[in-house]
Amino acid sequence: MTKRMNYGCVTLIILLLIGGCGTMSQKMDPVTEKAKVEQVIKNSIRWALNKDKELSYSCFANDSSLFWFSPDNAGTISGFEAFKSLTEQVFMNPAFKGVRSEFKDLRITLSGSGDCAWWSCYLDDFNEWNGKPANWINVRWTGVLEKIDGEWKIQQMHFSHALEDFQEK
C-alpha cells in the first residue's frame, strides 16, 4: 500500500507541475505588444471618423481612474462617465465631423513587466464643426496605458500646445 501511495503522490505531483506550467505567463513579445498599444492609441482618435463610439470606449479604462488634461481646462476629463458625457455632447453631435489624423514621432515604451506602456507623439487631428475647420495641429500628446484582462486601456493622457505655437497665433 505504501508503494501504491508513493506512485500516486508522484503521479499527482507530476500532473500538477505539468498543469501549472500551462498557466505560467508567457514571455511578452514587445513587437506584438507595441503594435497592439499603437492600435489602441490611434483608435482612441480615429473612432471619430465613423463615430464608432463603442470602438472609442474600448480604448479607455472604464472606471473613475481615467484622466486627461486638455489644452484648455474645459476639456479636462476625470472618470469614464465624464468621458462618455463629452462623447455624447460633442463628438456625437451632428455638428462635429472627424476628417483625418496624423501621429508624428510616435514613441511607445513598455514596462519590464509588460502590463504598462506609455507614449508620446505630435498629433494633427483634423475635424470640422458646422462645416468649419476645428483642428488640433502639432499638439503634444502623451499618455499611459495598462493591460487589463489582456486588453490595453488608456488610463491617463495629456494634450498640450507648445508656447511657440501660441506665440505664432
Short mmCIF file of N, CA, C and O in Angstrom, two decimals, residues 5-21:
data_model
loop_
_atom_site.label_atom_id
_atom_site.label_comp_id
_atom_site.label_asym_id
_atom_site.label_seq_id
_atom_site.Cartn_x
_atom_site.Cartn_y
_atom_site.Cartn_z
N MET A 5 0.77 4.32 -2.73
CA MET A 5 0.57 5.72 -2.33
C MET A 5 1.69 6.60 -2.87
O MET A 5 1.46 7.70 -3.33
N ASN A 6 2.93 6.09 -2.81
CA ASN A 6 4.06 6.86 -3.32
C ASN A 6 3.92 7.12 -4.81
O ASN A 6 4.17 8.22 -5.28
N TYR A 7 3.53 6.07 -5.58
CA TYR A 7 3.33 6.26 -7.01
C TYR A 7 2.20 7.25 -7.28
O TYR A 7 2.28 8.09 -8.16
N GLY A 8 1.16 7.13 -6.46
CA GLY A 8 0.04 8.06 -6.61
C GLY A 8 0.45 9.50 -6.33
O GLY A 8 0.07 10.42 -7.04
N CYS A 9 1.24 9.70 -5.28
CA CYS A 9 1.72 11.05 -4.93
C CYS A 9 2.63 11.60 -6.01
O CYS A 9 2.52 12.76 -6.40
N VAL A 10 3.54 10.75 -6.50
CA VAL A 10 4.45 11.18 -7.56
C VAL A 10 3.66 11.55 -8.81
O VAL A 10 3.91 12.58 -9.45
N THR A 11 2.70 10.73 -9.17
CA THR A 11 1.87 11.00 -10.34
C THR A 11 1.11 12.31 -10.16
O THR A 11 1.05 13.14 -11.08
N LEU A 12 0.55 12.52 -8.98
CA LEU A 12 -0.18 13.75 -8.70
C LEU A 12 0.73 14.97 -8.81
O LEU A 12 0.38 15.98 -9.42
N ILE A 13 1.93 14.88 -8.26
CA ILE A 13 2.88 15.99 -8.31
C ILE A 13 3.26 16.29 -9.76
O ILE A 13 3.29 17.45 -10.18
N ILE A 14 3.52 15.25 -10.54
CA ILE A 14 3.87 15.45 -11.95
C ILE A 14 2.72 16.12 -12.70
O ILE A 14 2.93 17.07 -13.45
N LEU A 15 1.51 15.67 -12.48
CA LEU A 15 0.35 16.27 -13.14
C LEU A 15 0.17 17.73 -12.74
O LEU A 15 -0.13 18.59 -13.57
N LEU A 16 0.37 18.03 -11.47
CA LEU A 16 0.26 19.42 -11.01
C LEU A 16 1.33 20.30 -11.64
O LEU A 16 1.08 21.43 -12.05
N LEU A 17 2.54 19.77 -11.72
CA LEU A 17 3.63 20.54 -12.35
C LEU A 17 3.36 20.78 -13.82
O LEU A 17 3.54 21.89 -14.31
N ILE A 18 2.93 19.75 -14.53
CA ILE A 18 2.63 19.91 -15.96
C ILE A 18 1.47 20.88 -16.15
O ILE A 18 1.53 21.78 -16.97
N GLY A 19 0.43 20.72 -15.37
CA GLY A 19 -0.72 21.63 -15.47
C GLY A 19 -0.35 23.04 -15.10
O GLY A 19 -0.78 24.01 -15.74
N GLY A 20 0.48 23.21 -14.08
CA GLY A 20 0.90 24.53 -13.65
C GLY A 20 1.73 25.24 -14.68
O GLY A 20 1.63 26.45 -14.87
N CYS A 21 2.54 24.50 -15.42
CA CYS A 21 3.37 25.11 -16.46
C CYS A 21 2.51 25.72 -17.55
O CYS A 21 2.89 26.71 -18.15
#
